Every structure is written in structure tokens, then in C-alpha cells.
Short mmCIF file of C-alpha atoms in Angstrom, two decimals:
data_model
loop_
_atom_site.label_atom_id
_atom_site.label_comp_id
_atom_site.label_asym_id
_atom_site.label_seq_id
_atom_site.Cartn_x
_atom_site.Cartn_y
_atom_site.Cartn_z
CA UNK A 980 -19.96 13.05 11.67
CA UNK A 981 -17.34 13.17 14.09
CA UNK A 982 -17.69 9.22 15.77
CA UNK A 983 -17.81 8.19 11.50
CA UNK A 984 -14.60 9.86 10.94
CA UNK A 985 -12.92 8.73 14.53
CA UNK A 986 -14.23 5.23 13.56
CA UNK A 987 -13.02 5.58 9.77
CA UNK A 988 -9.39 6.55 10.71
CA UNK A 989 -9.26 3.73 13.50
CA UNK A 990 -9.76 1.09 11.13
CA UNK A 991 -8.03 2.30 8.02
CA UNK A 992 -5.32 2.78 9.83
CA UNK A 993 -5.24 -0.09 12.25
CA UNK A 994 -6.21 -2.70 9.52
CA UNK A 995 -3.31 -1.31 6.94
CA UNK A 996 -0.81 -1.70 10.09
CA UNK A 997 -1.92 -5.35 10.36
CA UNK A 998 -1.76 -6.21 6.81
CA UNK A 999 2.01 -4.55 6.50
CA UNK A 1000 2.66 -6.12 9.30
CA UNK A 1001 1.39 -9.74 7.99
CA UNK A 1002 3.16 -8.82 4.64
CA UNK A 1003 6.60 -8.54 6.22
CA UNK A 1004 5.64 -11.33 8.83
CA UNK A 1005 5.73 -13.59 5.62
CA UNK A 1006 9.06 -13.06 5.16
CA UNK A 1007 11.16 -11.60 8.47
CA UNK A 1008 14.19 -12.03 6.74
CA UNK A 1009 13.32 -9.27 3.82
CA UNK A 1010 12.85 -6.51 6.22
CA UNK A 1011 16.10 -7.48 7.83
CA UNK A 1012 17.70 -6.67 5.37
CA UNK A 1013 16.00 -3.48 4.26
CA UNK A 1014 16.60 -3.11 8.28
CA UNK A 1015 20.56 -3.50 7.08
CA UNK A 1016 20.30 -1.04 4.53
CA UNK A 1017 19.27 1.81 6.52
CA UNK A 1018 21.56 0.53 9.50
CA UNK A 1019 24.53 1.16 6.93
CA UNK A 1020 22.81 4.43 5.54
CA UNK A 1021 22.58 6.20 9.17
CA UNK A 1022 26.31 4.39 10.27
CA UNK A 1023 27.63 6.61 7.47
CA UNK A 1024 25.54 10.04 7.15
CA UNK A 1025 24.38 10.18 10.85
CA UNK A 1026 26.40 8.36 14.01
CA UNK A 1027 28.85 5.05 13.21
CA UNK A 1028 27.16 2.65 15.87
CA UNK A 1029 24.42 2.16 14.00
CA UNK A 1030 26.78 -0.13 12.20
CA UNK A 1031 27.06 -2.31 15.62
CA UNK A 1032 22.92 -2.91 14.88
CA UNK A 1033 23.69 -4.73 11.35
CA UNK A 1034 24.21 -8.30 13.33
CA UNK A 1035 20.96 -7.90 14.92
CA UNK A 1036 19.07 -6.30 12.02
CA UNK A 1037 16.98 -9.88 12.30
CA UNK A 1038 15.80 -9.75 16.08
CA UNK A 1039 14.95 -5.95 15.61
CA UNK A 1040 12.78 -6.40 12.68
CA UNK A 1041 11.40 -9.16 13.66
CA UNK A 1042 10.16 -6.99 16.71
CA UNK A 1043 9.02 -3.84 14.76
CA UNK A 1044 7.15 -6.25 12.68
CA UNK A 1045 4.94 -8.05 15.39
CA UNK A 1046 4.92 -5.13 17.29
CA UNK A 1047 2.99 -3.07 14.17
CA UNK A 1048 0.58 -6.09 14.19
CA UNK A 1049 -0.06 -5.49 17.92
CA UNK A 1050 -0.60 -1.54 17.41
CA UNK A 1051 -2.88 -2.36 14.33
CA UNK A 1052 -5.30 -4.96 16.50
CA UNK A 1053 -4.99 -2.49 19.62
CA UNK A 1054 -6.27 0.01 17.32
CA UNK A 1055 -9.41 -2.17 16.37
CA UNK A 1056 -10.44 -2.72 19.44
CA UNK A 1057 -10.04 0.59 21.19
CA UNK A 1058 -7.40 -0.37 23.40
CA UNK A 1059 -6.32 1.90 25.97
CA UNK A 1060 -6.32 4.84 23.10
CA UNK A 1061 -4.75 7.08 25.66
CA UNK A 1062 -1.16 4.95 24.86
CA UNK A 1063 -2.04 3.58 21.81
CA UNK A 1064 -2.52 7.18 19.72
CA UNK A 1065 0.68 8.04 21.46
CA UNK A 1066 2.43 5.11 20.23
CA UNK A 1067 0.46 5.23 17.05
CA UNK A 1068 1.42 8.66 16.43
CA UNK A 1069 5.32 7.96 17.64
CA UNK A 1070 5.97 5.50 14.93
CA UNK A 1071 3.92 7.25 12.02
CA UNK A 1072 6.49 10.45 12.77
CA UNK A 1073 9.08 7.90 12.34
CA UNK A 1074 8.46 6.21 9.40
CA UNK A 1075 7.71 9.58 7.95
CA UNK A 1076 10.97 10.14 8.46
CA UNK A 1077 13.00 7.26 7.20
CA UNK A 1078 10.77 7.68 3.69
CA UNK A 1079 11.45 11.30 4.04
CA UNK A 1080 15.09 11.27 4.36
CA UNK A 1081 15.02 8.02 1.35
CA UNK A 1082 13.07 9.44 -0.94
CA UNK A 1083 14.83 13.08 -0.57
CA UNK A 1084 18.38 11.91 -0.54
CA UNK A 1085 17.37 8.93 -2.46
CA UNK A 1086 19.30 6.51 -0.23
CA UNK A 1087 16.92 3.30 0.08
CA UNK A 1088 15.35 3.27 -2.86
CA UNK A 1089 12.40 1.07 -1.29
CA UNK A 1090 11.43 1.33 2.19
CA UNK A 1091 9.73 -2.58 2.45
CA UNK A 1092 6.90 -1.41 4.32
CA UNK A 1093 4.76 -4.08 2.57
CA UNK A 1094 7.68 -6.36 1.51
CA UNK A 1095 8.09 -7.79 -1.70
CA UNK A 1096 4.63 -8.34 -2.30
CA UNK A 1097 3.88 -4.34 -3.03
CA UNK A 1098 6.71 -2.48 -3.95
CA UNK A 1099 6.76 1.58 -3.49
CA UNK A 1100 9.04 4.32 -4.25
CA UNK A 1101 10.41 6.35 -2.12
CA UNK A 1102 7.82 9.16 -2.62
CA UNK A 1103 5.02 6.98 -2.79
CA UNK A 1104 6.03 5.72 0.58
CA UNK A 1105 6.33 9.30 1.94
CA UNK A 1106 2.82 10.36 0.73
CA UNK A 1107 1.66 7.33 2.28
CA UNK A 1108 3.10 8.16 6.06
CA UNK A 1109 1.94 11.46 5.16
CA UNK A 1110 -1.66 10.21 4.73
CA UNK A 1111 -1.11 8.54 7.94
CA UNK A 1112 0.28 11.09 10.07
CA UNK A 1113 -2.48 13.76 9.09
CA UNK A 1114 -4.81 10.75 10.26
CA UNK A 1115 -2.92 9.65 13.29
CA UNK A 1116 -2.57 13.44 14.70
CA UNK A 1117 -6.84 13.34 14.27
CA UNK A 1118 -6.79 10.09 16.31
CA UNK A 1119 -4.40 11.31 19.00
CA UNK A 1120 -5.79 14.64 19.39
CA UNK A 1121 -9.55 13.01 20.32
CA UNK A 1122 -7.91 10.14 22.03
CA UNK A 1123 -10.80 10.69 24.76
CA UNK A 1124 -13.26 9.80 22.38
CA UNK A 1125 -12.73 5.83 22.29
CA UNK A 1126 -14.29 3.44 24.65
CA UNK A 1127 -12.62 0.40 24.94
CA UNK A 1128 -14.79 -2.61 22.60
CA UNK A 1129 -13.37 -5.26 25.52
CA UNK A 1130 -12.89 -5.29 29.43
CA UNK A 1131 -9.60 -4.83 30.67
CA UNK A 1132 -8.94 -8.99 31.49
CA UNK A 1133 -10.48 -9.40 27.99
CA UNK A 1134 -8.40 -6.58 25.52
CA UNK A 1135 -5.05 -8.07 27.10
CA UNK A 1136 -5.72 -11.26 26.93
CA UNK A 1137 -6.81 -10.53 22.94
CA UNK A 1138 -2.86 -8.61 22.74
CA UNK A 1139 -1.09 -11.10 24.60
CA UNK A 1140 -2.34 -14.54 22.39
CA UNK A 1141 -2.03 -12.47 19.26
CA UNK A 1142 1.70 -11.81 20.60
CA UNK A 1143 2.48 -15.56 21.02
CA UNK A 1144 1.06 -16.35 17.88
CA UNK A 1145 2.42 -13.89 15.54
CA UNK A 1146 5.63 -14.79 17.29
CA UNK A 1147 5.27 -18.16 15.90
CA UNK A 1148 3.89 -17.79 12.45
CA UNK A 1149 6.97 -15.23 12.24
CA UNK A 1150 9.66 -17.62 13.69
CA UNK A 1151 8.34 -20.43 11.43
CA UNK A 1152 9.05 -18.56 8.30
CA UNK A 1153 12.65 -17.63 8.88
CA UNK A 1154 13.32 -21.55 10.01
CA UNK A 1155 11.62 -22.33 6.49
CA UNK A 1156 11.04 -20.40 3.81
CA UNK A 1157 8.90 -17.42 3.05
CA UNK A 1158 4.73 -18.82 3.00
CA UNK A 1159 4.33 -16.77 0.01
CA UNK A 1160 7.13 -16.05 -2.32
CA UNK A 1161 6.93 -13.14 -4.12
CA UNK A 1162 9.80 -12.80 -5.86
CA UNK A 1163 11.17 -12.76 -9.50
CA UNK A 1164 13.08 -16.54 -8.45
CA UNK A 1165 9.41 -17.97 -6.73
CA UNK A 1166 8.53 -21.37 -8.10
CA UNK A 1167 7.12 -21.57 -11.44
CA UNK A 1168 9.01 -18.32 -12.45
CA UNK A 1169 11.60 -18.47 -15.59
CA UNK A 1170 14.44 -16.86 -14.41
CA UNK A 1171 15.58 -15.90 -18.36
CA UNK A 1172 12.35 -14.72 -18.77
CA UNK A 1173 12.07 -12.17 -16.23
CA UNK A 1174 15.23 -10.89 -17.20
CA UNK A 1175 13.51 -9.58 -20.14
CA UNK A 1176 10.93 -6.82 -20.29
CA UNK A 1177 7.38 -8.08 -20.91
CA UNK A 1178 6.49 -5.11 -23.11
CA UNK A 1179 8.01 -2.47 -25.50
CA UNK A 1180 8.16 0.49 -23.36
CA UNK A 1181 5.63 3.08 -23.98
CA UNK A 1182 6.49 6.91 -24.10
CA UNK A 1183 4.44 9.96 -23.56
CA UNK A 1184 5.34 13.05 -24.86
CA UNK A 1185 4.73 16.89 -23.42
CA UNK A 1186 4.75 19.82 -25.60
CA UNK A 1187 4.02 23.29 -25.23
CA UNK A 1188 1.55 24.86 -27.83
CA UNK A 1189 0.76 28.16 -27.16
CA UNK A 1190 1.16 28.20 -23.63
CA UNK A 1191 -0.93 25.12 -23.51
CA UNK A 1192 1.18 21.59 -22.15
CA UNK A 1193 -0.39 19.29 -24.45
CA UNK A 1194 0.69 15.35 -23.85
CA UNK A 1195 0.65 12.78 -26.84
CA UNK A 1196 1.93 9.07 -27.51
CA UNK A 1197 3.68 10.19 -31.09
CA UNK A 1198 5.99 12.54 -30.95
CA UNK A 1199 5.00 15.77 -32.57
CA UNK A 1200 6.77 17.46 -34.97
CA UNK A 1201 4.76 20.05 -37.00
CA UNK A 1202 5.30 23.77 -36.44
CA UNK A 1203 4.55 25.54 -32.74
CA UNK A 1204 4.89 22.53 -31.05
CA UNK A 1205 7.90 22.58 -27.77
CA UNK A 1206 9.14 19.28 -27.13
CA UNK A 1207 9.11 19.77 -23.21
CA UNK A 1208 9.99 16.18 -21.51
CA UNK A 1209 9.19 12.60 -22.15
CA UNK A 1210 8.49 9.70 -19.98
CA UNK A 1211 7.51 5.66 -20.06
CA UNK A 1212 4.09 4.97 -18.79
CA UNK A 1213 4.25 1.33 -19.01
CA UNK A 1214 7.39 0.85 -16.30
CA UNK A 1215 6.14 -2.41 -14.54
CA UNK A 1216 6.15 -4.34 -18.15
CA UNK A 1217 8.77 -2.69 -19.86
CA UNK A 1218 11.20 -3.41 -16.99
CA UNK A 1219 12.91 -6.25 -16.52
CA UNK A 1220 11.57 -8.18 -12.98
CA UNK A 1221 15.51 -9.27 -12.88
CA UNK A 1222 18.19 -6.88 -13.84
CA UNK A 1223 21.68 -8.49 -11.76
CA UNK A 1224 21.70 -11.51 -11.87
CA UNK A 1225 25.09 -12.74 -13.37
CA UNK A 1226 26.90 -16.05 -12.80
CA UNK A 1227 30.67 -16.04 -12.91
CA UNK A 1228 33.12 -19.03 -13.35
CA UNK A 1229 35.88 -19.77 -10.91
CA UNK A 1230 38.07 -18.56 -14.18
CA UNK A 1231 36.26 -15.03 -14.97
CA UNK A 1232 34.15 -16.53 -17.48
CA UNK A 1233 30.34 -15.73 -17.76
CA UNK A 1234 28.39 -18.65 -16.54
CA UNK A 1235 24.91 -16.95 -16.47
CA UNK A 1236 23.50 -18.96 -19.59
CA UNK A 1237 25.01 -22.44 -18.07
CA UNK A 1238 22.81 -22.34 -15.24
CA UNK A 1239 20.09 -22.06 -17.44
CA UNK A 1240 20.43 -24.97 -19.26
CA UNK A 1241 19.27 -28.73 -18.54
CA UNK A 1242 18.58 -29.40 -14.58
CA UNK A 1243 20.59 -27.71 -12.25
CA UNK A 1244 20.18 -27.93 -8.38
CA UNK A 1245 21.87 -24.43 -7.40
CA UNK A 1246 23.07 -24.44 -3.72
CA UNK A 1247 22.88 -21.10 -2.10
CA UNK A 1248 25.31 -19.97 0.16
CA UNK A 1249 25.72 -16.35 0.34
CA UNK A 1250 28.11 -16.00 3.39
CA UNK A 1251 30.12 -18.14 5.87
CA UNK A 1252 29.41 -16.38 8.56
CA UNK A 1253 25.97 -17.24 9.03
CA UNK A 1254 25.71 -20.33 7.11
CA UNK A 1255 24.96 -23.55 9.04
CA UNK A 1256 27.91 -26.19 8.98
CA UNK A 1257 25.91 -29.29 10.06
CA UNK A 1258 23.47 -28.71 7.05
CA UNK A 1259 25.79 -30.25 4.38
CA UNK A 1260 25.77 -33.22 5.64
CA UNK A 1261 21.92 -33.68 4.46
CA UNK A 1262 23.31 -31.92 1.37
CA UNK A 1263 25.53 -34.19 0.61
CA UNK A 1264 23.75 -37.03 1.43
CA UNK A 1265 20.68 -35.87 -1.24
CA UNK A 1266 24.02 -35.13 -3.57
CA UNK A 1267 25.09 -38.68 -3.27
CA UNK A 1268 21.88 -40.16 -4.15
CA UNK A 1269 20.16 -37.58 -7.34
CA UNK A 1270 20.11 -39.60 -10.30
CA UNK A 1271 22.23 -38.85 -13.51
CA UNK A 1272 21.00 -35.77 -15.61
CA UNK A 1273 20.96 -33.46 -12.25
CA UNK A 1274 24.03 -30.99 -12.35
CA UNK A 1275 24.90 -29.44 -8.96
CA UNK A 1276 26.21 -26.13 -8.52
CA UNK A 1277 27.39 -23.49 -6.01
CA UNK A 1278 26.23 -20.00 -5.86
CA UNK A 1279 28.19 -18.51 -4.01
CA UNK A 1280 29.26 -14.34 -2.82
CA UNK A 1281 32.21 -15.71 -0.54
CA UNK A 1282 35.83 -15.10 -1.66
CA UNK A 1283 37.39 -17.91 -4.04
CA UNK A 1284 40.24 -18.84 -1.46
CA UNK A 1285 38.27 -18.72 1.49
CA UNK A 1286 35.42 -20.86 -0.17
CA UNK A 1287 37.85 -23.06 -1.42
CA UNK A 1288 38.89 -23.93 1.84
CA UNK A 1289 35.35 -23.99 3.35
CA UNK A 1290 34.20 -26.81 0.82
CA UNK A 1291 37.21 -28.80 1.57
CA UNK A 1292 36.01 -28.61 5.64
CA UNK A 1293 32.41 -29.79 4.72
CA UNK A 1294 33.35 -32.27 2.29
CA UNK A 1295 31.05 -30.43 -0.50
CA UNK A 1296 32.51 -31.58 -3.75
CA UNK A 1297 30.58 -29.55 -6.46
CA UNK A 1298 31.68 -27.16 -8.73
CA UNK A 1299 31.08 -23.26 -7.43
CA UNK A 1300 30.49 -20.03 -9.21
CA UNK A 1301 30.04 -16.51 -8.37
CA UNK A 1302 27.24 -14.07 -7.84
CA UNK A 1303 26.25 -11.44 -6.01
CA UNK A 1304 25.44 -11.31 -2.48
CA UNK A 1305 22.33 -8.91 -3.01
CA UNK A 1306 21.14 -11.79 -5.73
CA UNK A 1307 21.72 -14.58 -3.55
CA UNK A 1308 19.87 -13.16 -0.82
CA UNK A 1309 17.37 -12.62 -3.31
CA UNK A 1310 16.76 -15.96 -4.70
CA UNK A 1311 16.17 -18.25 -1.65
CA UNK A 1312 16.12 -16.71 2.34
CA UNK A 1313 18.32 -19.78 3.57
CA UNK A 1314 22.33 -19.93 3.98
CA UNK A 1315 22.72 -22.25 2.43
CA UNK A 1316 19.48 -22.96 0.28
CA UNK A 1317 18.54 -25.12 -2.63
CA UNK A 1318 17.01 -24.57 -5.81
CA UNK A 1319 16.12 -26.79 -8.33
CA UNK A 1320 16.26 -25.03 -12.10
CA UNK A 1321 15.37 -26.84 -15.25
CA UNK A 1322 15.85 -24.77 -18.69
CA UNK A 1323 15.49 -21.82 -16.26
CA UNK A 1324 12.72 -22.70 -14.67
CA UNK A 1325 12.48 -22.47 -10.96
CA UNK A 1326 11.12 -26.07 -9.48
CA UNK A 1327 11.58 -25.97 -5.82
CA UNK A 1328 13.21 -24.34 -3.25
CA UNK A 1329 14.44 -25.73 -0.23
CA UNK A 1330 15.17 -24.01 3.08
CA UNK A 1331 18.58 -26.11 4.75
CA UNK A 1332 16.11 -27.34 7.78
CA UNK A 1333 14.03 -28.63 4.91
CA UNK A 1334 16.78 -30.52 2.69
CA UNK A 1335 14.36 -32.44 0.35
CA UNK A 1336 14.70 -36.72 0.03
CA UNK A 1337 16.33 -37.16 -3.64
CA UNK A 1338 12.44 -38.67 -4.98
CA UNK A 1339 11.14 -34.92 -3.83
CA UNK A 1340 13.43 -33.68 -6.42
CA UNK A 1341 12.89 -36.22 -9.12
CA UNK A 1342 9.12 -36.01 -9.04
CA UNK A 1343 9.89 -32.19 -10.29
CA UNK A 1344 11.34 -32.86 -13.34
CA UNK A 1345 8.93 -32.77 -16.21
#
């Protein structure tokens, strides 16, 4: 009974380490910014250096992330248990506290340990670390119990190849784009139509009868019933996938329905100091050469003045608007990106190492 549970824990918990870690390894550039978040979080209700880790939230996600897939296969093949139940064990205790401290203080409100692909509250993160604590502690404590599946020459060789490749996979998707997009902007998504909810919200009712707690869909309103509380059961339809995004003119005017309407190719830039100079030249080139009907337009978070300037230095002669950086970040993981829209549609998207030949774009458009 013992070996089934030692063996059930192992792989539970090794495989759900390498599928969060493949999850995030999709798209590096999502956990650094949850990464960000909790950077800022600690800079301002623990120690202010944390805030010097925000420029190199990338690299250190980036690390976590491989290095969970490395603790997840170590764990499936029994390697060197001794440090790997200690390490296990250090990072569950960890994570247990970072979804601890969000959930109770409600300060990230999700902690991306499966990306965007399953999203969890804050609570239903914690009980999940709890789940894996209770089970690491079990592994750790008969540690002495595993035999090693490989030899020595073999297990590291298994680690070290898995290192190099997950390294590449990972370093592929932040030069491109995300292999599978699963966000509210993806391709094929309508942009309008996730800002509304896909259902009529639901409610569920609690009253007291007679002691009793008796729950109902209709609310109840004959004699000896206590209305108690309410609450929506049907959250995931009833809420809107999209709830900021907003598109403002260079004038203050609300631009959100404009970019909804005919063929727009939005170009992403969320910030100037990471976006890449030398990739609007290829932008402007493709720019040059779309054929009539195809309205280009800046998205950008950057300061009017500032970007003013900016577009002057690059040459970039398309009309810009304003959104928020949080949205921007959201909609494409490239500085600057491109995103073809028709009658809110999303068509494409376009990492800047991937600018797309103007016949790309035109086979797109229905």
C-alpha cells in the first residue's frame, strides 16, 4: 500500500509540474509579467529591491519555468530523490506562500501557475499548493524509498537534453509568438463579442427556514423564509472574456467602436523602452505596399508627446490611439506587434521578427 501511494504522489505530482511548466513554457512572456506583478507587490509591502527584479522579471521566469519542468521529469524517473524531495518540497512551501499571501490579502488576483490556458483564483490556487505540500512532505519524508528508474550516466543525460530543449522550445516562443494562444484577442476571436457576456447570469438564492439553509433559483418570498445571501453560478458565461479594453483618440474621444469597423491592421507598441527600433522598417515597408481598404492604426500606452516624437524618428506615419498598457500586453506578446482586425474579428497576429509579406495579409480578408 505504501510503494502505490509513494508511486501515486511521484507521478501526480511530477506530471502536473511538467504540464504547468509546458503551459507557461507556451508563453514565457505571461508569467513575466505575473513575475512583475508580485515583484511590485513585495517592492511595496515587504523590502523595495524587489523593484530592481522588474527588468529581469523575463530571464527569472523563464528559469523557474524550465526549471519546474526539470523537477517534474526528475520526479518521474526517481532521480536522486534525496535532492529532489528537498527541492520538491522547497518550492511547494513557496508557492504556498505567494497564493497564500494573494489570495489572503487579495493582491494578485491570479497566480499564472498554468497561464492563460487555466485560470484560478487565488484560493483555488492555495488549496491546490496545499494538496501539494501535504503530498510533497509524504514524498520527502520516505525519500529513501525510491530507486533510481536510470543509471547515473543515463538520468543526467535524460535532465541535461531535456534542459537544452525546453530552453529552446521556450526561447522560440518569446522570439515569436505564443504556440497556443489562449487569449480573449487569439485568432478567430471577435473582440466585440467577448466583450459581452455569453449568458444571462444565473443566481442562487439561500434562505433560512426553520433553522434549515435551504438554496433555490427563484427567489422566495412566502412566509418563514430568511433571505440569507445570493450568488451567480454561471460566472464563466455571464462574464465578459474582455472587460478593459478601450481605445482613445489623440483628442479624448472614444475610438473603441472605430477599430471595430472595416479592416484595421492595429500595430502594437506598448512601451519604448523595450520596443525594437529596426523593426519598422519591415513595418513600413508592408505599410507601403497593403492595398486600399486596409486602415492602419497605432495602439499605443506611451505618452502623446513622447510618441509623437518617437514616430517622427522611425518614420511611422499612421494615425495612433490610446490604450492601456495591461491591454496591449494582452492582445499580442510583441513590442511592437501586428494584428489584423476585420469587423472585430481577429485575423492574424504577427510577432515584429515575423512582419508578414503584404499577400499574407490580403489572403485574410474574407
Amino acid at each position: 500500500m505504501k510503494t502505490f501511494v509513494n508511486n501515486t504522489f511521484r507521478i501526480f505530482v511530477g506530471g502536473l509540474f511538467i504540464f504547468s511548466g509546458l503551459v507557461k513554457l507556451n508563453d514565457p512572456q505571461g508569467t513575466a509579467i505575473k513575475m512583475t506583478e508580485y515583484f511590485q507587490v513585495f517592492a511595496e509591502d515587504f523590502l523595495g529591491l524587489f523593484q530592481y527584479l522588474v527588468p529581469a522579471a523575463l530571464p527569472i521566469a523563464f528559469a523557474i519555468i524550465v526549471f519546474e519542468i526539470l523537477v517534474g521529469i526528475a520526479l518521474l524517473i526517481n532521480y536522486n530523490m534525496n535532492l529532489t524531495t528537498k527541492v520538491l518540497l522547497a518550492m511547494i512551501v513557496f508557492f504556498t506562500f505567494l497564493t497564500f499571501y494573494s489570495a489572503y490579502f487579495n493582491k494578485v488576483t491570479d497566480c499564472g501557475c498554468f497561464g492563460d490556458a487555466i485560470p484560478l483564483t487565488p484560493w483555488e490556487s492555495f488549496y491546490k499548493d496545499v494538496v501539494l505540500l501535504v503530498m510533497s512532505l509524504w514524498l520527502f519524508v520516505n525519500r529513501k524509498d525510491f530507486v533510481s528508474t536510470f543509471r547515473s550516466l543515463t538520468a543526467n543525460s535524460i535532465l541535461f537534453f531535456s534542459a537544452i530543449i525546453f530552453t529552446i522550445v521556450g526561447i522560440y516562443a518569446i522570439k515569436h509568438l505564443p504556440y497556443i494562444d489562449f487569449r480573449p484577442y487569439a485568432i478567430g476571436e471577435s473582440i466585440p463579442q467577448n466583450m459581452q457576456p455569453a449568458a444571462r447570469p444565473i443566481f442562487e438564492y439561500t434562505f433560512l427556514k426553520d433553522g434549515e439553509e435551504i438554496k433555490s433559483r427563484e427567489y422566495i418570498q412566502d412566509e418563514g423564509y430568511k433571505y440569507v445571501s445570493n450568488e451567480v453560478i454561471n460566472k464563466d458565461e455571464s462574464e465578459p472574456k474582455i472587460t478593459d479594453y478601450s481605445v482613445e483618440s489623440v483628442d479624448g474621444e472614444d475610438a473603441t467602436q472605430e477599430t471595430f469597423e472595416g479592416i484595421k491592421l492595429l500595430i502594437i507598441i506598448e512601451s519604448l523602452e523595450k520596443t525594437d527600433a529596426e523593426a519598422y522598417k519591415g513595418i513600413n515597408s508592408l505599410l507601403s505596399r497593403l492595398k486600399p481598404g486596409i486602415e492602419p492604426m497605432v495602439l499605443t500606452a506611451v505618452g502623446p508627446s513622447e510618441f509623437d516624437k518617437f514616430r517622427h524618428q522611425v518614420q511611422l506615419g499612421v494615425p495612433y490611439y490610446f490604450t492601456d498598457h495591461t491591454v496591449l500586453k494582452a492582445m499580442v506578446r510583441s513590442n511592437p506587434g501586428l494584428i489584423l482586425v476585420q469587423d472585430g474579428v481577429v485575423k492574424g497576429k504577427w510577432h515584429h521578427n515575423d512582419t508578414p509579406e503584404p499577400s499574407d495579409i490580403h489572403s485574410l480578408i474574407d
